[in-house]
mmCIF file of C-alpha atoms in Angstrom:
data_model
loop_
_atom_site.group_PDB
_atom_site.id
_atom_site.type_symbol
_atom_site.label_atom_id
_atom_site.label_comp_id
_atom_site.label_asym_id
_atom_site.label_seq_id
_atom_site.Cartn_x
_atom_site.Cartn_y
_atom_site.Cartn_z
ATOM 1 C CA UNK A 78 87.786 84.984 120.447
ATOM 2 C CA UNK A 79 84.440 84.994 122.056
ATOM 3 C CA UNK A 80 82.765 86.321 118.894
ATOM 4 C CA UNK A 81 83.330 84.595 114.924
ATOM 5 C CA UNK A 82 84.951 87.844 114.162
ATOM 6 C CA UNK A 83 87.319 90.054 115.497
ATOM 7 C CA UNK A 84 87.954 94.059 113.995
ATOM 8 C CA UNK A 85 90.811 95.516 114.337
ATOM 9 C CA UNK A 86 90.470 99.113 114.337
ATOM 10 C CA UNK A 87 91.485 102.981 114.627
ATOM 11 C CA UNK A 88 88.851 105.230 114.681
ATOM 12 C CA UNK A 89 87.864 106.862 111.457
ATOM 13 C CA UNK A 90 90.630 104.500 109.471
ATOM 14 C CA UNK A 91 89.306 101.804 106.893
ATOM 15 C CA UNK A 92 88.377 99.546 109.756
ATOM 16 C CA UNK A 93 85.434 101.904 109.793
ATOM 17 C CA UNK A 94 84.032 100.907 106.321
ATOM 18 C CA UNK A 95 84.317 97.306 107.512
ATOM 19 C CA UNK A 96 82.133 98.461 111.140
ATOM 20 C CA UNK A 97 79.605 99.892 108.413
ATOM 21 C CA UNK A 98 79.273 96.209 107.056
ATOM 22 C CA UNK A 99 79.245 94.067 110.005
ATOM 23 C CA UNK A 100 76.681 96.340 111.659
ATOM 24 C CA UNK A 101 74.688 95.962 108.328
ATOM 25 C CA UNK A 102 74.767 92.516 108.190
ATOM 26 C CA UNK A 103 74.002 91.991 111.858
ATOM 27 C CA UNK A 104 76.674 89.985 112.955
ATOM 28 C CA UNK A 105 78.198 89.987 116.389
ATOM 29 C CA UNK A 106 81.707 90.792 116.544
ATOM 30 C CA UNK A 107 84.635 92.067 119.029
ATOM 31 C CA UNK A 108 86.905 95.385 118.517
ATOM 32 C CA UNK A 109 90.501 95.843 119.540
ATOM 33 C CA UNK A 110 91.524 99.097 119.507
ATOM 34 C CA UNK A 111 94.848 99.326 116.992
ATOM 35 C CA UNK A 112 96.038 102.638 118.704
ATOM 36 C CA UNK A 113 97.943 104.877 116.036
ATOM 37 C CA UNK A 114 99.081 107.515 118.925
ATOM 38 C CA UNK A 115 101.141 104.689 120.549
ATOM 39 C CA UNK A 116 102.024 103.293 116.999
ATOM 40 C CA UNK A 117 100.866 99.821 117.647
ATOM 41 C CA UNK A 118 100.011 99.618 113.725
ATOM 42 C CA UNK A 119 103.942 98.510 113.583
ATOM 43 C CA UNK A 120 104.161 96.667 116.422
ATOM 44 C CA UNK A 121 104.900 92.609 116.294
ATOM 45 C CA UNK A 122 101.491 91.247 117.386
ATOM 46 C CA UNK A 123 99.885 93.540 114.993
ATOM 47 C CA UNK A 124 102.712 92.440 112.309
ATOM 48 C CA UNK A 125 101.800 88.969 113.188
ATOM 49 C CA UNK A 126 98.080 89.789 111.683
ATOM 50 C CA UNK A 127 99.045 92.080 108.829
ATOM 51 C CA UNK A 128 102.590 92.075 107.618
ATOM 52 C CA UNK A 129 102.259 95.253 106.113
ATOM 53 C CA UNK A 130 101.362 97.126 109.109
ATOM 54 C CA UNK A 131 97.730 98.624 107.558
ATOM 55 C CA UNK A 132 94.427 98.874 109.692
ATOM 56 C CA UNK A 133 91.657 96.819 109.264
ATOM 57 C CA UNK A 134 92.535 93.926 110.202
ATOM 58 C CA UNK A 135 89.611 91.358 110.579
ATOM 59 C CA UNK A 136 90.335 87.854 112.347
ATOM 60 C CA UNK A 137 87.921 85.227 111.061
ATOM 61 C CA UNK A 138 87.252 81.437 111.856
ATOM 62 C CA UNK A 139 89.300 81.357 108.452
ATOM 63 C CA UNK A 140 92.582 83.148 109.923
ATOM 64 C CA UNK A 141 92.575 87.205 109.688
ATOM 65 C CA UNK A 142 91.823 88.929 106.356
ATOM 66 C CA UNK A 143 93.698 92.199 105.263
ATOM 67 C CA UNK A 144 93.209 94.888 103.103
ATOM 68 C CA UNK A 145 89.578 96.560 102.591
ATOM 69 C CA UNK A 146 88.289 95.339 99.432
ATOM 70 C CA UNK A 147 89.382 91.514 99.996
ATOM 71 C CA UNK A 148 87.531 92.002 103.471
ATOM 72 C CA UNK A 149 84.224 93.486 102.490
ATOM 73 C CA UNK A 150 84.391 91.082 99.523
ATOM 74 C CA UNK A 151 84.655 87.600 102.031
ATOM 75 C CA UNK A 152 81.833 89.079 104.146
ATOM 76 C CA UNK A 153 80.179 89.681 101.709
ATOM 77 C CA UNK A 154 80.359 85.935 99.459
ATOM 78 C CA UNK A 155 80.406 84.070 102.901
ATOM 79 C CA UNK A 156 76.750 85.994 103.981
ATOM 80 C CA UNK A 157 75.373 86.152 100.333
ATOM 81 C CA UNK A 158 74.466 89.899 101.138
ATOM 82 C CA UNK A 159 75.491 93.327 101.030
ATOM 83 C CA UNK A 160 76.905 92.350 97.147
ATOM 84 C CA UNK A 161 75.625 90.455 94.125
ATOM 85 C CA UNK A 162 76.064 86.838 93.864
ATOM 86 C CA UNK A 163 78.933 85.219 91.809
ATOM 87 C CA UNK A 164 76.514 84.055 89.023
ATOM 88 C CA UNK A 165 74.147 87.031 89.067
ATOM 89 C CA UNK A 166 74.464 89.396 85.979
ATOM 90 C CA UNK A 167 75.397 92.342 87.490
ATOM 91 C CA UNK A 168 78.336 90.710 89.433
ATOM 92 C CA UNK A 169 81.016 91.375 86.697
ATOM 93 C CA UNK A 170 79.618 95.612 86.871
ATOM 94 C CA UNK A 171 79.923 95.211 90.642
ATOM 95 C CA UNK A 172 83.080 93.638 91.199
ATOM 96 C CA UNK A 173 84.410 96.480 88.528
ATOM 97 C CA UNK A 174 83.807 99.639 90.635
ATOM 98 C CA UNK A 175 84.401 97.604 93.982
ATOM 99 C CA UNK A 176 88.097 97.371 92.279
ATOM 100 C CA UNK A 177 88.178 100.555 91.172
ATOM 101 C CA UNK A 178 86.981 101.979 94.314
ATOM 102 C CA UNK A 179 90.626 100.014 96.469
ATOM 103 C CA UNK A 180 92.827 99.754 93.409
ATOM 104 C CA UNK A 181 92.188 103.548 92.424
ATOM 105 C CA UNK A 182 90.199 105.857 94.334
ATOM 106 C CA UNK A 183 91.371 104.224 97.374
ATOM 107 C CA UNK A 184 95.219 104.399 96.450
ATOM 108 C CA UNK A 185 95.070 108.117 94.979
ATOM 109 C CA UNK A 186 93.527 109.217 98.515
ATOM 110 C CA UNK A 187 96.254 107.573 100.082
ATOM 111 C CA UNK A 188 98.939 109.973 98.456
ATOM 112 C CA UNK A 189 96.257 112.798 99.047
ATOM 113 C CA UNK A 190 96.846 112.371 102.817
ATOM 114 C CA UNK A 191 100.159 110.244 103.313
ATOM 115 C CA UNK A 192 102.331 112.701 100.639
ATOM 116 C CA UNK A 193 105.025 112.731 102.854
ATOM 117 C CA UNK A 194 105.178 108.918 102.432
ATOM 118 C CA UNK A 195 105.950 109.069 98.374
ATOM 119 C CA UNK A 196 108.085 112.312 98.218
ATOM 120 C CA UNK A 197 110.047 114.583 100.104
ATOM 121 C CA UNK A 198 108.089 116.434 102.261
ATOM 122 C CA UNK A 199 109.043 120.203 101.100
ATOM 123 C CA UNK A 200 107.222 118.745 97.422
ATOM 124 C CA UNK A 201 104.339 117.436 99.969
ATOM 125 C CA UNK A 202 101.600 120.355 98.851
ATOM 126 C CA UNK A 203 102.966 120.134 95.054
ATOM 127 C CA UNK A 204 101.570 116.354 94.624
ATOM 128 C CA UNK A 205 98.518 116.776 96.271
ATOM 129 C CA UNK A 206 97.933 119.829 94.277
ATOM 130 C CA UNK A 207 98.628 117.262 91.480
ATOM 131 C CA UNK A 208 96.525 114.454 92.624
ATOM 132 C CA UNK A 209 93.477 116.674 93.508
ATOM 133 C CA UNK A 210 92.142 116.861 89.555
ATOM 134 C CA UNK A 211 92.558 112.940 88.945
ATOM 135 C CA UNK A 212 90.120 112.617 92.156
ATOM 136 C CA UNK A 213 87.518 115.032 90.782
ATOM 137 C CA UNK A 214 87.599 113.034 87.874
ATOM 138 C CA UNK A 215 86.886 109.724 89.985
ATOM 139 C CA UNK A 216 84.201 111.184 91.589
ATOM 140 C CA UNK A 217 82.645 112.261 88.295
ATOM 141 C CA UNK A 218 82.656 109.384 86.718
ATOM 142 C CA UNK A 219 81.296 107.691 89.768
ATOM 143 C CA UNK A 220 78.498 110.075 89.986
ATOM 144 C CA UNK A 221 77.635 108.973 86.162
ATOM 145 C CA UNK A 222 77.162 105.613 87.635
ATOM 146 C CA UNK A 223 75.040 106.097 90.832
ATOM 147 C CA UNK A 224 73.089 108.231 88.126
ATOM 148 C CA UNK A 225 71.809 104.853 86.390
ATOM 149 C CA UNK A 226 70.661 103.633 90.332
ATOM 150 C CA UNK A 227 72.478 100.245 89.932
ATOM 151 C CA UNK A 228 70.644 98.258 92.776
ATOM 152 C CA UNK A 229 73.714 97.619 94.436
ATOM 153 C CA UNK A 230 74.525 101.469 95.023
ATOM 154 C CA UNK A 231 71.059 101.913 96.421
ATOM 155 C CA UNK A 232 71.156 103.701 99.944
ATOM 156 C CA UNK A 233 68.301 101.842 100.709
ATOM 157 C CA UNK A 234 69.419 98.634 99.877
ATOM 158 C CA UNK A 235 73.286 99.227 100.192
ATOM 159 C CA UNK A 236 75.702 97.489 99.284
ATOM 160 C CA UNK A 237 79.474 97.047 100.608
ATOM 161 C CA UNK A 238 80.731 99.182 97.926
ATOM 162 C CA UNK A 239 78.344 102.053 99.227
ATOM 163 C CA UNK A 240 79.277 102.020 102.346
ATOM 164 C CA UNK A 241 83.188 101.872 100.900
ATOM 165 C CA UNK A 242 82.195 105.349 98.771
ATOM 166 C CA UNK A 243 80.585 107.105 101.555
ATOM 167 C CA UNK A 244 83.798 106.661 104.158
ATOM 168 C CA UNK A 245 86.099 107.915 101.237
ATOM 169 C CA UNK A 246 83.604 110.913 100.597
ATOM 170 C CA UNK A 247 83.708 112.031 104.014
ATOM 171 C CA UNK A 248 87.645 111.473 104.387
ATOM 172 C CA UNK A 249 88.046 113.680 101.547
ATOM 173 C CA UNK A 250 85.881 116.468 102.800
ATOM 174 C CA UNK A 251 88.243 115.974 106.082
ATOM 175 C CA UNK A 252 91.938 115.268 105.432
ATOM 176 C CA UNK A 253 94.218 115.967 105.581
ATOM 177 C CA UNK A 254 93.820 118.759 108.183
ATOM 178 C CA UNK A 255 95.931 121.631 107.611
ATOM 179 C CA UNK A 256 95.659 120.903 103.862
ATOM 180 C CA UNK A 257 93.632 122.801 101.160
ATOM 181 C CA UNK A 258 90.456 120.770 100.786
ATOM 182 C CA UNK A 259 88.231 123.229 99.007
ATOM 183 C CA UNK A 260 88.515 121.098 95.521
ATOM 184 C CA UNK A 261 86.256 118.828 97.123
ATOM 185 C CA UNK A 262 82.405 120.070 97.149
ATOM 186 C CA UNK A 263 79.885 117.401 98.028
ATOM 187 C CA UNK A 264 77.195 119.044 95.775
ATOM 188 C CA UNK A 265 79.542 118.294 92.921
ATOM 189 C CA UNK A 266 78.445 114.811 92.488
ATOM 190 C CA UNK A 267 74.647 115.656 93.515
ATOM 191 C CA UNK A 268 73.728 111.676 92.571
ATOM 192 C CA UNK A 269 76.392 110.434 95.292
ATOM 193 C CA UNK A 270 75.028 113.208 98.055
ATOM 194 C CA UNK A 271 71.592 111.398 97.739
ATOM 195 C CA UNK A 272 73.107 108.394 98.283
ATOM 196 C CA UNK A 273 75.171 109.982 101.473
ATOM 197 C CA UNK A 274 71.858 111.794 103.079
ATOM 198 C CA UNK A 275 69.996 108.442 102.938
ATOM 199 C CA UNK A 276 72.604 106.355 104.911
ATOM 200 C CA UNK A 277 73.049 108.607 107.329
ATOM 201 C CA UNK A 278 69.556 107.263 108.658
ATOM 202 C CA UNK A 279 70.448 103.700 108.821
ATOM 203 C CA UNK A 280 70.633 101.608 111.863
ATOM 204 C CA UNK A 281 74.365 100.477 111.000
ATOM 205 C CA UNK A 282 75.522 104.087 110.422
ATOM 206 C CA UNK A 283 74.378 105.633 113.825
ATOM 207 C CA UNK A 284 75.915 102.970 115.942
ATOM 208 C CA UNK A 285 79.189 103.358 114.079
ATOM 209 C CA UNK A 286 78.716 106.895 114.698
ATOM 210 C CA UNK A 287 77.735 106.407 118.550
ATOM 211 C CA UNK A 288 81.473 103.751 118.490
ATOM 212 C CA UNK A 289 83.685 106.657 116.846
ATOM 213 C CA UNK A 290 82.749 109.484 117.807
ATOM 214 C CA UNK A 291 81.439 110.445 113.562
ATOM 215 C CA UNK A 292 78.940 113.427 114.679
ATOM 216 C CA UNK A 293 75.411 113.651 113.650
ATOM 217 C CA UNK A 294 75.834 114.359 109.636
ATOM 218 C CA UNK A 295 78.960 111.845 109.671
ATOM 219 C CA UNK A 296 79.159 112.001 105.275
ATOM 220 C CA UNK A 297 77.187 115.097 103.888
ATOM 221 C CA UNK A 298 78.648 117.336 106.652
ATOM 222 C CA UNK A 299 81.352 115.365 108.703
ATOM 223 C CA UNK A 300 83.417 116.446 111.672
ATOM 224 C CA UNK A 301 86.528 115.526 112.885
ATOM 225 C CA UNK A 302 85.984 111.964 115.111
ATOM 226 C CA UNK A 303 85.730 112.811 118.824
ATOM 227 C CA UNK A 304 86.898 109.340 120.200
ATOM 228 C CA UNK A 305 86.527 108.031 123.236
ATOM 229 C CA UNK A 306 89.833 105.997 122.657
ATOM 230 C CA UNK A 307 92.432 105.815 120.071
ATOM 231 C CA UNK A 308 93.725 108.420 117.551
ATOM 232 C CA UNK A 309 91.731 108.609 114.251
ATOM 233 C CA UNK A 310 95.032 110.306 112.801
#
């Protein structure tokens, strides 16, 4: 590994939230394209990283780190940025909605697009019809708090949970493709949209967008990823 950290990644998956972040920080790291068309997700030397067979993957001088909250978290502690400190006040308010953000948000979006995976497929439609009100909710109450401009949801300072929001907000507004997805209107949560126009601008945001193929308006008005390689689906 020529580089202290290695991304594994499918375009427009979770790995991006974790491109956001090293881009933001400024660090130098490789890719390696986990290609979900050839289903090398489930293959053994992608097993060998994650057991569970999930994208991002990122390898570290520490041994590779999975799942998205316990990676943005490490970058985050190990380059005292992007997150508050363990002994700052507003690290137990942080650390809160980070969790809430993987543990729920995160894991109800999941059965939004994977329903297939928790029920038999003719019921698909039914549970996402289901799941669709708890998200609304989510994003309400979410809204409430970029209302009271925490400093760590500022788009001009952001944070790793910020970027973690925006690449949810946009996958919503996106997936799954042949699916209803008009319960989802950006102008809803008009505190959150700020937020969303604002990093749009940002250095780390347009190369990500220049990687994966994101489009110009890659949160407030996203488009399918154009790719030059890889499958973001």
């Amino acid at each position: 590994m020529k580089e202290p950290y290695r991304l594994h990644y499918a375009p427009d998956n979770a790995s991006l939230v974790i491109r956001l972040t090293l881009e933001e920080l400024g660090l130098p790291y490789e890719t390696v394209l986990v290609d979900r068309r050839q289903n090398e997700q489930n293959g053994a030397a992608y097993r060998s990283l994650n057991p569970n067979g999930l994208i991002p993957v990122l390898e570290t001088p520490q041994g590779p780190i999975f799942e998205t909250a316990a990676i943005l978290l490490w970058l985050a502690d190990t380059h005292a940025r992007l997150a508050p400190a363990p002994d700052s006040p507003d690290r137990a308010a942080f650390l809160k909605w980070l969790f809430f953000a993987s543990n729920t948000l995160h894991a109800d979006l999941r059965i939004l697009f994977y329903a297939e995976k928790y029920i038999d497929p003719q019921h698909a439609e039914s549970l996402r019809t289901g799941i669709r009100p708890r998200l609304r909710e989510h994003l309400r109450v979410l809204d409430g708090v970029a209302r009271t401009t925490p400093f760590w949801l500022h788009a001009d300072q952001p944070s790793v949970l910020t970027y973690y929001l925006a690449c949810q907000m946009r996958w919503m507004a996106l997936y799954p493709a042949k699916s209803d997805r008009s319960w989802f209107q950006l102008a809803d949560t008009p505190y959150l949209q700020r937020i969303l126009m604002q990093l749009e601008t940002r250095p780390a945001t347009r190369t990500a967008v220049a990687a994966e193929g994101l489009g110009v308006t890659p949160f407030t008005s996203p488009s399918y990823a154009n790719p030059v390689e890889g499958s973001a689906t």
